[in-house]
Amino acid sequence: MTDDAGRSLILRGFNTASSAKSALDGMPDFTEADLEREHAEMGTNFVRFLISWRSVEPEPGRYSQDYLELVEERVGWYAERGYKVMLDMHQDVYSGAIDSHGAGGNGAGALGNGAPAWATYTDGLPVLDMPRWELLYLNPGVIRAYDNFWNTTGRHPELAEHYALAWQAVAERFEDNDAVIAYDLMNEPFGGSVQGPAFEAGPLASLYQRVTDAIREVDQDSWVCLAPQAIGVNQGLPSGLTRIEDPRTGRPRIAYCPHLYPLTSELGSGYEGVARTLTDATVETWQADTVRTAEELGDVPIILGEFGLDTTTPGAREYIDRVYAAAREIGAGVAYWSSDPGTWGPYLPDGSPTLLVDAMDRAYPRAVAGTPVAWSTGPRRLELTFHPDPAVTAPTEIYLPSDEFPGDVDVTGATVVRWDRVSRLLTVQAPGGTETVSVTVVPEGD
Ligand code: 9MR
């Protein structure tokens, strides 16, 4: 993905936040001060910000500008700090109206989140609570709610149309907002009674096409991000998602944004022993399958929209490093799940850091004036190779964490434009007329 100056973006950040799912106003429990701390301590430049259909369209055909205003206010916090934002139309288990009493719930006993109550049709089929939230998907009432959404039942063709127009209302609001660069059309899609490639190449691809068309009526420039079916693909199985057309003029702006949750870590195993071998195999197949699907979709950019684990599990730090390396190798952006306080996140509820803060605070190029070929970070070292784009005049930006780069820096391969020790940003200009530039940054004197 590129910014307005044409630079390739390397995106690193969080999902913010799970707490938005059940909040009355749909906002995450996350303040501007929280963002300030995240920015200062981890140098992130990206957020996958959770929004929901129920908040965008609380009643059929009425789009809540009050809600979008609250979203815009938070986007403003990110914009002020130079972040890029991907809005994620989140859902789990379809809707907050899914509760163990069927579809009539008021959200108090909600088992899911996402769709509005008025768009939830379980047709009286049973929904039982489950020992793990993912198993809620197997409830007959939940499967039916999805079948009605995808119109597999033939009874609710209006729901997909509503969904597309709800997205159009969001895109209309953010179309001229420079910070919002991407729309993640649906979190972790689930096909109800149609699963696998039949779902992905069928109802899912049709919905994606319809939503993309609706977005493009009002927004030509934002990237449209497509997620595969979650179950299976998140655990490393191949996706059967098929290409959709981007009606914008110019090059398509479609991206692929799968998640990664190896079964081993989901079931609580540490990243050690046999579980580590299995996790490594999962990450490798996930990586290869992700690249294959991105090619299938038109050689599109990739964002790892979610990965995460309980940071207190043995080997958590190594697993996190492993996933960042995998993302780096395929040039993917990353949004960690999630910034919510707790052992999965960077901070505990009392504000003390988990190991994630140190794991996230790594050197990385943020914006590259051309096409990145490879980059790597060693201890106290960053290397970046790219093909400069002569049409891009803005400099290349590199983030350098303070623990590894406390003072001045030595740069080879490019000219330093600026090194700002407060923002931790190094900007460099590639020499003119070169086909490939290799930049190395180390602390002065190393
Ligand atoms: O971490 C979240 C957990 O607390 C919730 O109970 C659950 C259901 O809403 O969702 C979890 O977050 C998931 C996210 O919504 C989708 N991808 C997987 C995340 C981790 O399980």
Coordinates of C-alpha atoms and ligand atoms in Angstrom, one line a residue:
M1 CA 0.0 0.0 0.0
T2 CA 1.2 3.5 -0.7
D3 CA 0.6 6.9 1.0
D4 CA -0.3 10.1 -0.8
A5 CA 3.3 10.8 -1.6
G6 CA 3.5 7.4 -3.3
R7 CA 5.7 5.7 -0.7
S8 CA 5.3 2.1 0.2
L9 CA 3.9 1.7 3.7
I10 CA 5.0 -0.8 6.2
L11 CA 2.3 -0.9 8.8
R12 CA 2.7 -2.0 12.5
G13 CA 0.1 -1.6 15.1
F14 CA -2.8 -2.9 17.1
N15 CA -6.4 -3.9 16.9
T16 CA -8.3 -1.3 19.0
A17 CA -10.2 -2.7 20.7
S18 CA -12.3 -5.7 21.7
S19 CA -13.9 -3.4 24.3
A20 CA -15.8 -1.6 21.6
K21 CA -17.8 -4.8 20.8
S22 CA -20.2 -4.5 23.7
A23 CA -19.9 -0.7 24.5
L24 CA -23.2 1.1 24.3
D25 CA -21.7 3.8 22.1
G26 CA -19.5 1.4 20.2
M27 CA -16.3 3.1 21.3
P28 CA -13.3 1.2 22.6
D29 CA -12.2 1.8 26.2
F30 CA -9.1 3.6 24.9
T31 CA -8.2 7.3 25.5
E32 CA -6.0 9.7 23.6
A33 CA -3.5 9.3 26.5
D34 CA -3.5 5.5 25.9
L35 CA -2.6 6.2 22.3
E36 CA 0.1 8.7 23.3
R37 CA 1.6 6.0 25.5
E38 CA 1.4 3.3 22.8
H39 CA 3.0 5.7 20.3
A40 CA 5.8 6.7 22.7
E41 CA 6.6 3.2 23.9
M42 CA 6.1 1.1 20.8
G43 CA 6.4 3.4 17.8
T44 CA 3.4 2.0 16.1
N45 CA 2.1 3.7 12.9
F46 CA -1.1 1.8 12.3
V47 CA -4.4 0.8 13.8
R48 CA -7.1 -1.7 12.9
F49 CA -10.0 0.2 14.4
L50 CA -13.1 -1.8 15.3
I51 CA -16.4 -0.4 14.0
S52 CA -19.7 -2.2 13.8
W53 CA -22.8 -2.5 11.6
R54 CA -25.1 -2.2 14.6
S55 CA -23.6 1.2 15.4
V56 CA -23.5 2.5 11.8
E57 CA -27.1 1.5 11.0
P58 CA -29.0 1.2 14.3
E59 CA -32.3 1.2 12.4
P60 CA -32.8 0.0 8.9
G61 CA -31.7 2.8 6.5
R62 CA -30.7 5.3 9.3
Y63 CA -27.0 5.8 9.4
S64 CA -25.8 7.3 12.7
Q65 CA -23.7 10.4 12.1
D66 CA -23.3 10.7 15.9
Y67 CA -21.5 7.3 15.9
L68 CA -19.4 8.2 12.9
E69 CA -18.5 11.5 14.7
L70 CA -17.1 9.5 17.6
V71 CA -15.1 7.3 15.3
E72 CA -13.8 10.4 13.4
E73 CA -12.7 12.0 16.7
R74 CA -10.6 8.9 17.5
V75 CA -9.3 8.8 13.9
G76 CA -8.2 12.4 14.6
W77 CA -6.0 11.3 17.5
Y78 CA -4.3 8.8 15.2
A79 CA -4.0 11.3 12.4
E80 CA -2.3 13.8 14.6
R81 CA 0.5 11.3 15.3
G82 CA 0.9 10.3 11.7
Y83 CA -0.9 6.9 11.9
K84 CA -2.8 5.2 9.2
V85 CA -6.1 3.7 10.0
M86 CA -7.9 0.6 8.7
L87 CA -11.6 0.6 9.7
D88 CA -12.7 -3.0 10.5
M89 CA -16.4 -3.8 10.3
H90 CA -16.2 -6.2 13.2
Q91 CA -18.4 -9.2 14.1
D92 CA -18.1 -12.3 16.0
V93 CA -20.9 -14.9 16.1
Y94 CA -22.9 -12.5 13.9
S95 CA -24.6 -10.2 16.4
G96 CA -25.2 -9.0 19.9
A97 CA -28.8 -10.0 19.4
I98 CA -27.5 -13.6 19.5
D99 CA -28.1 -14.7 23.0
S100 CA -29.1 -18.0 24.6
H101 CA -32.7 -17.0 24.3
G102 CA -32.5 -16.6 20.5
A103 CA -32.6 -13.4 18.5
G104 CA -34.7 -11.3 20.8
G105 CA -32.0 -10.3 23.2
N106 CA -31.3 -6.8 24.3
G107 CA -27.5 -7.3 24.3
A108 CA -27.3 -8.0 28.0
G109 CA -26.7 -11.7 27.6
A110 CA -25.0 -11.2 24.2
L111 CA -22.9 -14.0 22.9
G112 CA -21.9 -12.3 19.7
N113 CA -21.4 -8.8 18.3
G114 CA -21.6 -6.9 15.0
A115 CA -24.9 -7.0 13.2
P116 CA -27.9 -4.9 14.4
A117 CA -30.7 -6.8 16.1
W118 CA -33.1 -5.9 13.3
A119 CA -30.8 -7.8 10.9
T120 CA -30.7 -11.0 13.0
Y121 CA -33.0 -13.8 12.1
T122 CA -32.4 -17.1 14.0
D123 CA -35.9 -18.3 13.0
G124 CA -36.4 -19.6 16.5
L125 CA -33.6 -22.2 16.2
P126 CA -31.7 -22.9 19.4
V127 CA -28.6 -21.1 20.7
L128 CA -26.7 -22.4 23.6
D129 CA -23.7 -20.9 25.4
M130 CA -20.5 -22.8 24.9
P131 CA -17.3 -23.4 26.8
R132 CA -15.3 -21.6 24.1
W133 CA -16.7 -18.6 22.3
E134 CA -15.6 -20.0 18.9
L135 CA -17.9 -23.0 19.3
L136 CA -20.9 -20.6 19.5
Y137 CA -20.7 -20.6 15.7
L138 CA -22.0 -24.2 15.6
N139 CA -25.4 -23.3 17.1
P140 CA -28.3 -23.9 14.8
G141 CA -29.7 -20.4 15.5
V142 CA -26.3 -18.8 14.7
I143 CA -25.9 -20.8 11.5
R144 CA -29.4 -19.7 10.5
A145 CA -28.7 -16.1 11.2
Y146 CA -25.7 -16.3 8.8
D147 CA -27.8 -18.2 6.2
N148 CA -30.3 -15.4 6.3
F149 CA -27.6 -12.8 6.0
W150 CA -26.0 -14.6 3.0
N151 CA -29.5 -15.2 1.7
T152 CA -28.8 -18.9 1.4
T153 CA -32.4 -19.3 2.6
G154 CA -33.7 -17.0 -0.2
R155 CA -35.7 -15.0 2.4
H156 CA -33.5 -12.0 3.1
P157 CA -32.0 -10.5 0.0
E158 CA -32.3 -7.1 1.7
L159 CA -29.6 -7.7 4.3
A160 CA -26.6 -7.7 1.9
E161 CA -27.9 -4.5 0.4
H162 CA -28.1 -2.9 3.8
Y163 CA -24.6 -4.1 4.6
A164 CA -23.2 -2.5 1.4
L165 CA -25.0 0.8 2.0
A166 CA -23.9 0.9 5.6
W167 CA -20.3 0.6 4.3
Q168 CA -21.1 3.3 1.8
A169 CA -22.2 5.6 4.7
V170 CA -18.8 5.0 6.4
A171 CA -16.9 5.6 3.2
E172 CA -18.8 8.8 2.5
R173 CA -17.7 10.0 5.9
F174 CA -14.1 9.1 5.6
E175 CA -13.4 9.5 1.9
D176 CA -11.5 12.7 2.3
N177 CA -9.8 11.7 5.5
D178 CA -6.1 11.1 4.7
A179 CA -5.4 8.9 7.8
V180 CA -8.1 6.4 6.9
I181 CA -6.5 4.4 4.1
A182 CA -8.3 1.1 4.3
Y183 CA -11.6 -0.7 4.9
D184 CA -11.6 -4.2 6.2
L185 CA -15.0 -5.3 4.8
M186 CA -15.9 -8.0 7.3
N187 CA -14.1 -9.5 10.3
E188 CA -13.7 -13.3 10.2
P189 CA -16.4 -14.2 7.8
F190 CA -18.5 -17.3 8.6
G191 CA -20.6 -19.0 5.9
G192 CA -23.3 -20.6 8.0
S193 CA -24.3 -23.8 6.2
V194 CA -22.0 -23.1 3.2
Q195 CA -18.4 -23.6 4.1
G196 CA -15.0 -23.5 2.5
P197 CA -14.3 -22.5 -1.1
A198 CA -18.1 -22.8 -1.9
F199 CA -18.6 -20.0 0.6
E200 CA -15.6 -17.9 -0.3
A201 CA -15.9 -18.0 -4.0
G202 CA -19.7 -17.8 -3.7
P203 CA -21.7 -15.6 -1.3
L204 CA -18.5 -14.0 0.3
A205 CA -17.0 -12.9 -3.0
S206 CA -20.4 -11.6 -4.2
L207 CA -20.8 -9.6 -1.0
Y208 CA -17.3 -8.2 -1.3
Q209 CA -18.0 -7.2 -4.9
R210 CA -21.2 -5.5 -3.9
V211 CA -19.7 -3.6 -1.0
T212 CA -16.7 -2.6 -3.1
D213 CA -19.0 -1.2 -5.8
A214 CA -21.0 0.7 -3.1
I215 CA -17.8 2.1 -1.6
R216 CA -16.4 3.2 -5.0
E217 CA -19.5 5.3 -5.6
V218 CA -18.3 7.6 -2.9
D219 CA -14.6 6.8 -2.3
Q220 CA -12.1 6.1 -5.1
D221 CA -8.9 6.0 -3.1
S222 CA -9.1 3.9 0.0
W223 CA -8.0 0.3 0.0
V224 CA -10.6 -2.4 0.2
C225 CA -9.4 -5.3 2.3
L226 CA -10.7 -8.7 2.0
A227 CA -10.6 -11.4 4.6
P228 CA -11.0 -15.1 3.9
Q229 CA -13.3 -17.5 5.8
A230 CA -11.8 -17.5 9.3
I231 CA -12.3 -21.1 10.4
G232 CA -9.6 -23.2 8.9
V233 CA -7.8 -20.4 7.1
N234 CA -6.8 -18.7 10.4
Q235 CA -5.2 -22.0 11.4
G236 CA -3.2 -22.3 8.2
L237 CA -5.5 -24.0 5.7
P238 CA -5.6 -22.5 2.2
S239 CA -8.3 -20.0 1.2
G240 CA -10.6 -20.3 -1.8
L241 CA -11.3 -16.6 -2.0
T242 CA -11.6 -15.4 -5.6
R243 CA -10.7 -12.2 -7.3
I244 CA -13.1 -9.3 -7.3
E245 CA -13.1 -6.3 -9.6
D246 CA -12.2 -2.8 -8.4
P247 CA -14.3 -0.3 -10.4
R248 CA -11.9 2.6 -9.6
T249 CA -10.0 4.4 -12.4
G250 CA -6.3 3.5 -12.2
R251 CA -4.8 0.5 -10.5
P252 CA -7.0 -1.6 -8.3
R253 CA -6.8 -0.9 -4.6
I254 CA -7.7 -4.3 -3.2
A255 CA -5.8 -5.9 -0.3
Y256 CA -5.8 -9.2 1.4
C257 CA -6.1 -9.3 5.2
P258 CA -6.1 -12.8 6.7
H259 CA -5.6 -13.6 10.4
L260 CA -3.3 -16.1 12.0
Y261 CA -4.2 -18.2 15.1
P262 CA -2.4 -21.6 15.1
L263 CA -4.5 -24.2 16.8
T264 CA -1.6 -25.0 19.1
S265 CA -1.5 -21.6 20.7
E266 CA -5.3 -21.2 20.5
L267 CA -5.6 -24.4 22.7
G268 CA -3.1 -22.9 25.2
S269 CA 0.1 -24.7 24.3
G270 CA 3.3 -22.8 24.8
Y271 CA 5.7 -22.2 21.9
E272 CA 7.9 -25.1 22.9
G273 CA 8.5 -28.8 22.2
V274 CA 6.1 -30.5 19.8
A275 CA 3.7 -27.6 19.9
R276 CA 6.4 -25.3 18.7
T277 CA 7.2 -27.6 15.7
L278 CA 3.5 -27.6 14.9
T279 CA 3.2 -23.9 15.2
D280 CA 6.2 -23.3 13.0
A281 CA 4.6 -25.6 10.4
T282 CA 1.4 -23.6 10.6
V283 CA 3.2 -20.3 10.2
E284 CA 5.0 -21.6 7.2
T285 CA 2.0 -22.9 5.4
W286 CA 0.0 -19.8 6.4
Q287 CA 2.7 -17.7 4.9
A288 CA 2.8 -19.6 1.6
D289 CA -1.0 -19.8 1.3
T290 CA -1.3 -16.1 2.1
V291 CA 1.0 -15.2 -0.7
R292 CA -0.8 -17.6 -3.1
T293 CA -4.2 -16.1 -2.3
A294 CA -2.8 -12.5 -2.6
E295 CA -1.6 -13.4 -6.1
E296 CA -4.9 -15.0 -6.9
L297 CA -6.6 -11.7 -5.9
G298 CA -4.4 -9.8 -8.4
D299 CA -1.0 -9.7 -6.7
V300 CA -2.4 -7.5 -3.9
P301 CA -0.8 -6.1 -0.8
I302 CA -1.2 -8.1 2.4
I303 CA -2.1 -7.1 6.0
L304 CA -2.1 -9.6 8.8
G305 CA -5.2 -8.2 10.4
E306 CA -4.9 -10.2 13.6
F307 CA -2.6 -12.4 15.4
G308 CA -2.0 -12.6 19.2
L309 CA -1.8 -14.7 22.2
D310 CA -1.6 -14.7 26.0
T311 CA 1.8 -13.2 26.6
T312 CA 2.3 -15.3 29.7
T313 CA 2.4 -18.6 27.8
P314 CA 5.9 -20.1 27.6
G315 CA 7.8 -19.0 24.4
A316 CA 5.3 -16.1 23.8
R317 CA 8.1 -13.7 23.0
E318 CA 9.7 -16.0 20.5
Y319 CA 6.4 -16.7 18.8
I320 CA 5.7 -13.0 18.4
D321 CA 9.1 -12.5 16.9
R322 CA 8.5 -15.5 14.6
V323 CA 5.2 -14.0 13.3
Y324 CA 6.8 -10.6 12.8
A325 CA 9.6 -12.2 10.8
A326 CA 7.0 -14.1 8.7
A327 CA 5.1 -10.9 8.0
R328 CA 8.3 -9.0 7.1
E329 CA 9.3 -11.7 4.6
I330 CA 6.1 -11.3 2.7
G331 CA 5.9 -7.5 3.0
A332 CA 2.8 -7.7 5.1
G333 CA 1.4 -5.0 7.5
V334 CA 0.5 -6.3 11.0
A335 CA -2.2 -5.5 13.5
Y336 CA -1.7 -7.3 16.8
W337 CA -4.8 -8.6 18.6
S338 CA -5.3 -6.5 20.7
S339 CA -4.5 -3.3 22.6
D340 CA -7.1 -4.2 25.4
P341 CA -5.5 -4.3 28.8
G342 CA -4.8 -7.8 30.0
T343 CA -2.2 -10.6 29.5
W344 CA -2.8 -10.7 25.7
G345 CA -2.1 -7.0 25.4
P346 CA 0.8 -4.6 26.0
Y347 CA -0.4 -3.5 29.4
L348 CA -2.1 -5.1 32.3
P349 CA -5.2 -3.4 33.8
D350 CA -3.0 -1.8 36.4
G351 CA -1.0 -0.2 33.6
S352 CA 2.2 -2.3 34.0
P353 CA 3.7 -3.5 30.7
T354 CA 3.7 -7.1 29.5
L355 CA 6.6 -8.4 27.3
L356 CA 4.6 -7.2 24.3
V357 CA 5.8 -3.6 24.7
D358 CA 9.4 -4.7 24.2
A359 CA 8.5 -7.1 21.4
M360 CA 6.6 -4.4 19.5
D361 CA 9.2 -1.7 19.9
R362 CA 11.4 -2.7 17.0
A363 CA 13.1 -0.7 14.2
Y364 CA 11.3 -0.7 10.9
P365 CA 11.0 1.3 7.8
R366 CA 7.6 3.1 7.9
A367 CA 7.4 4.6 4.4
V368 CA 9.7 3.7 1.6
A369 CA 10.3 6.0 -1.5
G370 CA 10.0 3.1 -3.9
T371 CA 9.4 -0.7 -3.7
P372 CA 10.9 -2.5 -0.8
V373 CA 12.8 -5.7 -1.7
A374 CA 13.9 -6.8 1.8
W375 CA 14.5 -5.4 5.2
S376 CA 15.7 -6.8 8.5
T377 CA 16.4 -5.8 12.0
G378 CA 19.2 -7.2 14.1
P379 CA 20.1 -6.0 17.5
R380 CA 21.1 -2.3 17.0
R381 CA 20.9 -2.6 13.2
L382 CA 18.4 -2.0 10.5
E383 CA 18.9 -3.0 6.8
L384 CA 16.6 -2.0 4.0
T385 CA 16.9 -2.7 0.3
F386 CA 14.5 -1.1 -2.1
H387 CA 14.1 0.0 -5.7
P388 CA 13.7 3.8 -5.6
D389 CA 10.8 5.3 -7.5
P390 CA 12.0 8.4 -9.3
A391 CA 8.4 9.8 -9.2
V392 CA 8.5 9.8 -5.4
T393 CA 10.2 12.9 -4.0
A394 CA 9.3 12.4 -0.3
P395 CA 12.1 10.8 1.8
T396 CA 12.2 7.3 3.2
E397 CA 11.2 7.1 6.9
I398 CA 12.6 4.7 9.4
Y399 CA 11.6 4.2 13.0
L400 CA 14.4 3.5 15.5
P401 CA 13.6 2.5 19.1
S402 CA 15.4 4.4 21.9
D403 CA 16.8 1.4 23.7
E404 CA 18.8 0.3 20.6
F405 CA 19.4 3.7 19.1
P406 CA 19.9 6.0 22.0
G407 CA 22.1 8.6 20.4
D408 CA 23.4 9.5 16.9
V409 CA 23.2 7.1 14.1
D410 CA 25.5 6.0 11.3
V411 CA 23.8 5.6 7.9
T412 CA 25.3 4.0 4.8
G413 CA 23.8 3.9 1.4
A414 CA 21.6 7.0 1.6
T415 CA 21.8 10.6 2.8
V416 CA 20.4 11.6 6.1
V417 CA 17.7 14.3 5.8
R418 CA 16.8 14.3 9.5
W419 CA 17.2 12.3 12.6
D420 CA 14.7 13.2 15.3
R421 CA 15.5 11.6 18.6
V422 CA 12.2 12.5 20.1
S423 CA 9.9 11.1 17.4
R424 CA 12.5 8.4 16.8
L425 CA 12.2 9.0 13.1
L426 CA 15.1 8.9 10.7
T427 CA 14.4 10.3 7.2
V428 CA 16.8 9.4 4.4
Q429 CA 17.1 10.3 0.7
A430 CA 18.3 7.7 -1.8
P431 CA 21.0 8.7 -4.2
G432 CA 19.6 9.6 -7.6
G433 CA 19.8 7.4 -10.6
T434 CA 20.3 4.1 -8.8
E435 CA 18.3 1.0 -9.5
T436 CA 18.7 -0.6 -6.0
V437 CA 19.4 1.2 -2.8
S438 CA 20.7 -0.7 0.3
V439 CA 20.5 1.4 3.5
T440 CA 22.1 0.3 6.8
V441 CA 21.6 2.1 10.1
V442 CA 23.5 1.4 13.2
P443 CA 24.1 3.5 16.4
E444 CA 27.1 5.8 15.9
G445 CA 30.3 4.1 16.9
D446 CA 29.0 0.5 16.6
Ligands
9MR1 O1 -10.4 -11.7 22.6 C1 -11.8 -11.6 22.3 C2 -12.6 -12.3 23.4 O2 -12.4 -11.6 24.6 C3 -14.0 -12.3 23.1 O3 -14.7 -13.1 24.0 C4 -14.2 -13.0 21.7 C5 -15.7 -12.9 21.2 O4 -16.1 -11.6 21.0 O5 -13.4 -12.3 20.7 C6 -12.0 -12.3 21.0 O6 -11.4 -11.6 20.0 C7 -11.4 -12.3 18.7 C8 -11.7 -11.4 17.6 O7 -13.0 -10.7 17.8 C9 -11.7 -12.1 16.3 N1 -10.5 -12.8 16.1 C10 -10.0 -13.7 17.2 C11 -9.9 -12.8 18.5 C12 -9.3 -13.7 19.6 O8 -10.1 -14.8 19.9

